[in-house]
CSV table of N, CA and C in Angstrom, one decimal:
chain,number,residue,atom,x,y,z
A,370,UNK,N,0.8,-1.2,0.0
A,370,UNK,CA,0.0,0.0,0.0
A,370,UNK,C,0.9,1.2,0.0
A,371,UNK,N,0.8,2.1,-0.4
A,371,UNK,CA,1.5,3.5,-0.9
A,371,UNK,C,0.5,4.5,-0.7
A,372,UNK,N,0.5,5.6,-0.4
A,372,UNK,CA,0.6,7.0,0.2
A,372,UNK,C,0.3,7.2,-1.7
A,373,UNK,N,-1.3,8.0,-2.1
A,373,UNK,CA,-1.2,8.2,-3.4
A,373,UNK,C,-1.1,9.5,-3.6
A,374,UNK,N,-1.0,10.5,-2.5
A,374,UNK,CA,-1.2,12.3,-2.5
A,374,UNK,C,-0.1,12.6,-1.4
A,375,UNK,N,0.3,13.8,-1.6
A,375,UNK,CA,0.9,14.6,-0.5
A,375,UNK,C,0.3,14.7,0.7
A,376,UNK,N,-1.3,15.0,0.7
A,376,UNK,CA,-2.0,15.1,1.9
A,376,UNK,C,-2.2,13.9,3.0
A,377,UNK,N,-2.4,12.7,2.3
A,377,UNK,CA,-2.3,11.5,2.8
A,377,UNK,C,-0.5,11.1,3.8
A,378,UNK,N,0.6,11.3,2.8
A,378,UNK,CA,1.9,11.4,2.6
A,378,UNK,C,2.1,12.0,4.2
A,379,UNK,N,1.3,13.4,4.3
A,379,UNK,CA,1.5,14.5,5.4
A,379,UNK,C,1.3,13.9,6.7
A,380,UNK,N,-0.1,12.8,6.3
A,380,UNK,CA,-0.9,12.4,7.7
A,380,UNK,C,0.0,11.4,8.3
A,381,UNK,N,0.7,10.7,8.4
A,381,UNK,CA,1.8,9.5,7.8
A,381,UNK,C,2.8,10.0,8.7
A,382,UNK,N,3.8,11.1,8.1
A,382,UNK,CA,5.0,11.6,8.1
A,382,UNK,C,5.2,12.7,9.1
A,383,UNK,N,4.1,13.8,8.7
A,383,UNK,CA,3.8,14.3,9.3
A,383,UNK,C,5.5,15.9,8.7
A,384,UNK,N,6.6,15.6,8.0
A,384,UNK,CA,6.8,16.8,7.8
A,384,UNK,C,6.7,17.4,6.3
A,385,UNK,N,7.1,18.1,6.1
A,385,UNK,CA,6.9,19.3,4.6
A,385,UNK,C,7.1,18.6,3.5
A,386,UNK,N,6.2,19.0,2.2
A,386,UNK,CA,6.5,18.0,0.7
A,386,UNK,C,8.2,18.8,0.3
A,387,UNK,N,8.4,17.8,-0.6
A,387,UNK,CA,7.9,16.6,-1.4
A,387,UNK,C,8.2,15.1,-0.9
A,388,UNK,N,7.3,14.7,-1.5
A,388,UNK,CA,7.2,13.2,-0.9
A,388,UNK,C,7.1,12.1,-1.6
A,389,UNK,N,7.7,11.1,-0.9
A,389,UNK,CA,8.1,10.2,-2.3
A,389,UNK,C,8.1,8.8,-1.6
A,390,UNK,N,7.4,7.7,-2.6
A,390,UNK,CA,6.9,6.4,-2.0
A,390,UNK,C,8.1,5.8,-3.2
A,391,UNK,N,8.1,4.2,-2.5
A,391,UNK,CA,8.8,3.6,-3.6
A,391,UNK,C,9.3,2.5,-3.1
A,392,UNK,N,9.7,1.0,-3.7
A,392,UNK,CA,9.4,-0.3,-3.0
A,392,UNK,C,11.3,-0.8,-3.9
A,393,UNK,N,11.7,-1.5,-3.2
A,393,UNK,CA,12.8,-1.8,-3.4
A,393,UNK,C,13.1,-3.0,-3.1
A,394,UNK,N,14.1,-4.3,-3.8
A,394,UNK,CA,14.3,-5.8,-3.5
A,394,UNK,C,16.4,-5.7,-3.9
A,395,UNK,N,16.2,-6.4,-2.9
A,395,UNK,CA,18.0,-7.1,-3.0
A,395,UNK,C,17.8,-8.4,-3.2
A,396,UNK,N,18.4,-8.9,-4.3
A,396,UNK,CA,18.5,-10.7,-4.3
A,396,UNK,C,19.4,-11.0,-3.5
A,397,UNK,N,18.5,-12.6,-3.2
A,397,UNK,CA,19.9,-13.0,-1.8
A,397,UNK,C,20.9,-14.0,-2.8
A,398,UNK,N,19.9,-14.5,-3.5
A,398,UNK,CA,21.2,-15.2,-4.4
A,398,UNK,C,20.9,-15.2,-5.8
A,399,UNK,N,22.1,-15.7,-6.6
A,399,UNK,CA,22.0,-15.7,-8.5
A,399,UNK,C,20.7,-15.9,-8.9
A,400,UNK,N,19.7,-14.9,-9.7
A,400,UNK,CA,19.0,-15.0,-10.3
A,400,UNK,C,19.4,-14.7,-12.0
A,401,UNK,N,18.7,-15.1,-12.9
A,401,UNK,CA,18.7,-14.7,-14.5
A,401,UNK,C,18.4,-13.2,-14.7
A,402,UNK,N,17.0,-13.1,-13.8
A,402,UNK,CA,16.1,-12.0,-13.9
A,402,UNK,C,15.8,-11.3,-12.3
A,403,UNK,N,16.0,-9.9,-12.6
A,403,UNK,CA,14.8,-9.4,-11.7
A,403,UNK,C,14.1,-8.0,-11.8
A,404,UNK,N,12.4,-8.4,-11.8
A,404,UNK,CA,11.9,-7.9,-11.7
A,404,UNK,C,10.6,-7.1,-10.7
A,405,UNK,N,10.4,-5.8,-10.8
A,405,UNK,CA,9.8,-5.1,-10.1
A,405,UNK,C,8.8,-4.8,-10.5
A,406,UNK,N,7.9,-4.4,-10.5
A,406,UNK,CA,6.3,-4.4,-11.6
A,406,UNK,C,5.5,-3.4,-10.3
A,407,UNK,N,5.1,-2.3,-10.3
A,407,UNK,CA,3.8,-1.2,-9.8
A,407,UNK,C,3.0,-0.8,-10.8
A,408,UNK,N,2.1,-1.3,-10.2
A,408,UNK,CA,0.9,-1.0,-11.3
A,408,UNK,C,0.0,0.4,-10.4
A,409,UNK,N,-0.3,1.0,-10.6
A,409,UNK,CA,-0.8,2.2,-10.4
A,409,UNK,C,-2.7,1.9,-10.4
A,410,UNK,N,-3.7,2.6,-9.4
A,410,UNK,CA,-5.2,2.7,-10.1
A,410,UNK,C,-5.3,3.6,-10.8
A,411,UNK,N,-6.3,3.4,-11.9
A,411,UNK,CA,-6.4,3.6,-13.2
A,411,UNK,C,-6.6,5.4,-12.9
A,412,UNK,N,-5.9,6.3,-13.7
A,412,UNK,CA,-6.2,7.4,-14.0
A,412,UNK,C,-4.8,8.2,-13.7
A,413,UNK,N,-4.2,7.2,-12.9
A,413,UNK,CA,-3.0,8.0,-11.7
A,413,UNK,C,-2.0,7.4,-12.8
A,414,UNK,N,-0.8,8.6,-12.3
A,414,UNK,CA,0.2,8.6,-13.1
A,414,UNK,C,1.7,9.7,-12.3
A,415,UNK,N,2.4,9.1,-11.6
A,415,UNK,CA,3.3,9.9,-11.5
A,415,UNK,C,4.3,10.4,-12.3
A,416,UNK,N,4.3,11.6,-12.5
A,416,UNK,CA,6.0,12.0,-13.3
A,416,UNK,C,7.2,12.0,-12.8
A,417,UNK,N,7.2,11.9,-11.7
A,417,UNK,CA,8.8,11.9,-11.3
A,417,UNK,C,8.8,10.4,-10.6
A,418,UNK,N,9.6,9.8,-12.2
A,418,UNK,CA,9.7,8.2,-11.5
A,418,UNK,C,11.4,8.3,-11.9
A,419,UNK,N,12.1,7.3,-10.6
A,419,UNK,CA,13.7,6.7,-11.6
A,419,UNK,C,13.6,5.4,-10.7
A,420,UNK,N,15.0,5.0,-11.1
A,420,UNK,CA,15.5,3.9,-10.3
A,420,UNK,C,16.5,3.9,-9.7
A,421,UNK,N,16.7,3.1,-9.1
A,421,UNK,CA,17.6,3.6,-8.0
A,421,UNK,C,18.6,1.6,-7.6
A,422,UNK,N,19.9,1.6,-7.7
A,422,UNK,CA,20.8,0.6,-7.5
A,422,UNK,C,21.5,1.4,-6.4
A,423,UNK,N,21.9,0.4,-5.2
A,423,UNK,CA,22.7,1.0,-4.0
A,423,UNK,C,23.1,-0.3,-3.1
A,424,UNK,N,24.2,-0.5,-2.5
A,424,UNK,CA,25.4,-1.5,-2.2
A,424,UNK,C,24.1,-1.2,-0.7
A,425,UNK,N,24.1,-3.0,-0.2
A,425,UNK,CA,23.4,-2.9,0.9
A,425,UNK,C,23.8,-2.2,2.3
A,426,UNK,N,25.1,-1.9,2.2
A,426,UNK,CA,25.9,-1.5,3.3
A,426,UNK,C,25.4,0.6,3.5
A,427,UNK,N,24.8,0.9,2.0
A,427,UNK,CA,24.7,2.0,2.1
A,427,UNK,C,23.4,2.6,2.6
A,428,UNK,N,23.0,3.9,2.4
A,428,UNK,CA,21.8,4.3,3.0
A,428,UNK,C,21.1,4.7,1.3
A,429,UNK,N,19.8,4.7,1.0
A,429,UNK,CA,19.0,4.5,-0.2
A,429,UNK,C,18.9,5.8,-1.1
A,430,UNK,N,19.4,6.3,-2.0
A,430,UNK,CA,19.3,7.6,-2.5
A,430,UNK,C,20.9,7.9,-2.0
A,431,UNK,N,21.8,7.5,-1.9
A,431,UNK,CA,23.1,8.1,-1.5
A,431,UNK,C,23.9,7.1,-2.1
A,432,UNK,N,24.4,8.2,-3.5
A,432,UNK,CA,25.5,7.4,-4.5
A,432,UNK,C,24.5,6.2,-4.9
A,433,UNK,N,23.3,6.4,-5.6
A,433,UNK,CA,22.4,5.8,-6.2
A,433,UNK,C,23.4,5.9,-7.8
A,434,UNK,N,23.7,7.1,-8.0
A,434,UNK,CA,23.8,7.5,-10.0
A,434,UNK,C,25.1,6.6,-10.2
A,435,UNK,N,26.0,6.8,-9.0
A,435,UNK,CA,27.3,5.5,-9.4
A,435,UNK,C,27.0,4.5,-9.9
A,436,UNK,N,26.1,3.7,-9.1
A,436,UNK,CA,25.7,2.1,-8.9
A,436,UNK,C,25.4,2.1,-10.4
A,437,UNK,N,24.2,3.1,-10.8
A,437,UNK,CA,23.3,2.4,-12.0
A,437,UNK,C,24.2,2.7,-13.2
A,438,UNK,N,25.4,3.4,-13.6
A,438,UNK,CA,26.0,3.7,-14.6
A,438,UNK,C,26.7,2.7,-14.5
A,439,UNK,N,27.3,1.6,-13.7
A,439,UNK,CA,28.0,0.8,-13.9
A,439,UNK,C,26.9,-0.4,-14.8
A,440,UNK,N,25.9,-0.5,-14.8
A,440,UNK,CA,24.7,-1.4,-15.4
A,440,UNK,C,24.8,-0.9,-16.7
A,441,UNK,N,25.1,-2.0,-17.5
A,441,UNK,CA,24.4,-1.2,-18.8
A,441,UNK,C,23.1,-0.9,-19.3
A,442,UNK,N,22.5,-0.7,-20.3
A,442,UNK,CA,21.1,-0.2,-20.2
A,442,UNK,C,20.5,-1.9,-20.7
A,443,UNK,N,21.1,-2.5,-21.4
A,443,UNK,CA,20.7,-4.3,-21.1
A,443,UNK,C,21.0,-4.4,-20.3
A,444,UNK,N,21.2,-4.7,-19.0
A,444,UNK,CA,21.2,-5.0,-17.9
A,444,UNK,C,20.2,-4.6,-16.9
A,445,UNK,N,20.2,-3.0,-17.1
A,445,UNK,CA,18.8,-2.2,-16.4
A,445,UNK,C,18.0,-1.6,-17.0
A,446,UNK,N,17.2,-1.9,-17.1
A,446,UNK,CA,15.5,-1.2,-18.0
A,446,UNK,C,14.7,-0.3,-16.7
A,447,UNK,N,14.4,0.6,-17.1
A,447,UNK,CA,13.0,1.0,-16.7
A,447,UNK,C,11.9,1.2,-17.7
A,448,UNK,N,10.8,0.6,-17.7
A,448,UNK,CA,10.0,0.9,-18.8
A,448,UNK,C,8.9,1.5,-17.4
A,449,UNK,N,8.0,2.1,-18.7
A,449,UNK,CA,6.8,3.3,-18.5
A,449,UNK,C,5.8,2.9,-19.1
A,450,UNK,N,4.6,2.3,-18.7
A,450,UNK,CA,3.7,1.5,-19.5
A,450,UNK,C,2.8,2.7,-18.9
A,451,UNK,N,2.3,3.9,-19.4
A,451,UNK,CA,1.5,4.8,-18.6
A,451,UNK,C,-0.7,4.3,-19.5
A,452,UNK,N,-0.5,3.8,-20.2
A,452,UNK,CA,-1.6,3.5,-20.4
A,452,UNK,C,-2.4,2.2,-19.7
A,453,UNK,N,-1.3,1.6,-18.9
A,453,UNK,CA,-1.7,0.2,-18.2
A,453,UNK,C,-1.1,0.8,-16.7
A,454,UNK,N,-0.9,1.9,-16.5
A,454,UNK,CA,-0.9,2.6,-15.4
A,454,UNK,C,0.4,1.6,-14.5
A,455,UNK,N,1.8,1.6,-15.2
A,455,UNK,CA,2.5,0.5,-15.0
A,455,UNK,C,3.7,0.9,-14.9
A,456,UNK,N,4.7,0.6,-13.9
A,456,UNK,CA,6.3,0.8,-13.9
A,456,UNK,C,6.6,-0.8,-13.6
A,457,UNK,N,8.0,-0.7,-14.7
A,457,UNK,CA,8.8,-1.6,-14.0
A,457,UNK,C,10.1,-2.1,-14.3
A,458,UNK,N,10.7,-2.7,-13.6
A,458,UNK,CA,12.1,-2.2,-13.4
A,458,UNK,C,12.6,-3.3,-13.5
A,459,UNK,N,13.5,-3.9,-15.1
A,459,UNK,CA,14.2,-5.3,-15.1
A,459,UNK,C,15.4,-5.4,-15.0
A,460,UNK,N,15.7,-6.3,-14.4
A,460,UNK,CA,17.1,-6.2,-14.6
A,460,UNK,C,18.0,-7.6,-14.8
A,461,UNK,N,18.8,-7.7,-15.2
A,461,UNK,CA,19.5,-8.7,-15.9
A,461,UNK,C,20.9,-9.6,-15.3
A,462,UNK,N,20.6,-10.4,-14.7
A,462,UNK,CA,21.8,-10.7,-13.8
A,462,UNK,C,22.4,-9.5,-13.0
A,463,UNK,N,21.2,-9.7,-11.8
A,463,UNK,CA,21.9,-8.7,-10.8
A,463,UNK,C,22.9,-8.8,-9.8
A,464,UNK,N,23.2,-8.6,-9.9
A,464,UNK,CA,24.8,-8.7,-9.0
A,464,UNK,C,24.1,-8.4,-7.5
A,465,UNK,N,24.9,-9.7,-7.2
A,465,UNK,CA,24.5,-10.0,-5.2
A,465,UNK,C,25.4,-8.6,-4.6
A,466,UNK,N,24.5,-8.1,-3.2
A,466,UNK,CA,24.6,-7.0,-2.8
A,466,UNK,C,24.6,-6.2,-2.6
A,467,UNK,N,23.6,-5.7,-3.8
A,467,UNK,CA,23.1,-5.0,-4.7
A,467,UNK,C,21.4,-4.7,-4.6
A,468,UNK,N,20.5,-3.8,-3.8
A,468,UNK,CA,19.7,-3.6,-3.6
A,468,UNK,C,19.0,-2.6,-4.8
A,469,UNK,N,18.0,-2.6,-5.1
A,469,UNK,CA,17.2,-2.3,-6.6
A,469,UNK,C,15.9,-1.9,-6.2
A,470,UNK,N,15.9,-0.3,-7.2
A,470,UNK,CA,14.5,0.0,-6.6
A,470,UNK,C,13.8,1.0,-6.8
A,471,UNK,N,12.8,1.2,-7.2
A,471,UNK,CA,12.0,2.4,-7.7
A,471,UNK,C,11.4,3.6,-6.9
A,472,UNK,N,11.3,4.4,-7.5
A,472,UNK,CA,10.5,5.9,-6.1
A,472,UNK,C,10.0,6.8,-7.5
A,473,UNK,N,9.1,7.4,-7.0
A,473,UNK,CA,8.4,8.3,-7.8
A,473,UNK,C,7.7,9.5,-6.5
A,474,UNK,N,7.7,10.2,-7.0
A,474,UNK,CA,7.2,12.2,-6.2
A,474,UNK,C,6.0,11.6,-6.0
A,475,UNK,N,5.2,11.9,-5.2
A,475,UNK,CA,3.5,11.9,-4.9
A,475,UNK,C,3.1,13.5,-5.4
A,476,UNK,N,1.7,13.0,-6.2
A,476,UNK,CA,1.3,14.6,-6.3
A,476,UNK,C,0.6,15.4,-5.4
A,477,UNK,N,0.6,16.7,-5.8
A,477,UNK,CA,-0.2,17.3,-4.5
A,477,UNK,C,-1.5,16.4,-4.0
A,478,UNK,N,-2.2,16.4,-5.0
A,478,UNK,CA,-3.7,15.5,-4.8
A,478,UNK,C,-4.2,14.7,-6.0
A,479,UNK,N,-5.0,13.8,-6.0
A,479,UNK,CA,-5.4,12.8,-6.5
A,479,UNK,C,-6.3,12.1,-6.5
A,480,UNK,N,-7.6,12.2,-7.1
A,480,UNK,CA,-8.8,11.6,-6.7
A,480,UNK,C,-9.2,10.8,-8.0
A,481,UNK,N,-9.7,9.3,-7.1
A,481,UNK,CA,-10.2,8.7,-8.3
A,481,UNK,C,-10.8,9.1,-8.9
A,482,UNK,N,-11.5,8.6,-10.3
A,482,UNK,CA,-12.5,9.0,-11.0
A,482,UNK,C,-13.5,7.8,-10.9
């Protein structure tokens, strides 16, 4: 479950935007594949999405842009499926140690339709 608005975000946290949700996996051992899949309810769509690679030893968002430049872009995908209201994050023989993971901005507000 995720926080879909700032106002929600506020009730939660409780200090000042911007605010940012986002789900993240470390393999514990050799996989081929891994993937991450958020599917969004229908209408919603955040714009400020990335991804994010970081050494488990570190703290999340700190020396993120190292990690993923060492990936090549076969290796790490992000795709944007915005009409199936869809992120997701593949990646290709991930290297153990190595924690993986998405975040996107919450918008001010957001109401279903």
């Amino acid at each position: 479950m995720y926080s879909l608005d700032e106002k929600k975000a506020h009730e939660l946290v409780g200090h000042s935007p911007p605010y940012y949700e986002g789900t993240a996996i470390s393999p514990t051992h050799p996989v081929r594949r891994l993937t991450i899949v958020v599917r969004f309810p229908s209408g919603y769509w955040p714009e400020d999405v990335s991804s994010h690679t970081w050494p488990l030893v570190l703290v999340p968002g700190v020396g993120d842009d190292a990690m993923e430049v060492t990936l090549s872009p076969r290796q790490l995908r992000l795709e944007r499926d915005r009409k199936r209201s869809t992120l997701r994050l593949r990646v290709r023989h991930p290297p153990l140690g190595l924690q993986f993971g998405l975040s996107w901005r919450l918008p001010e507000r957001w109401h279903s339709s």
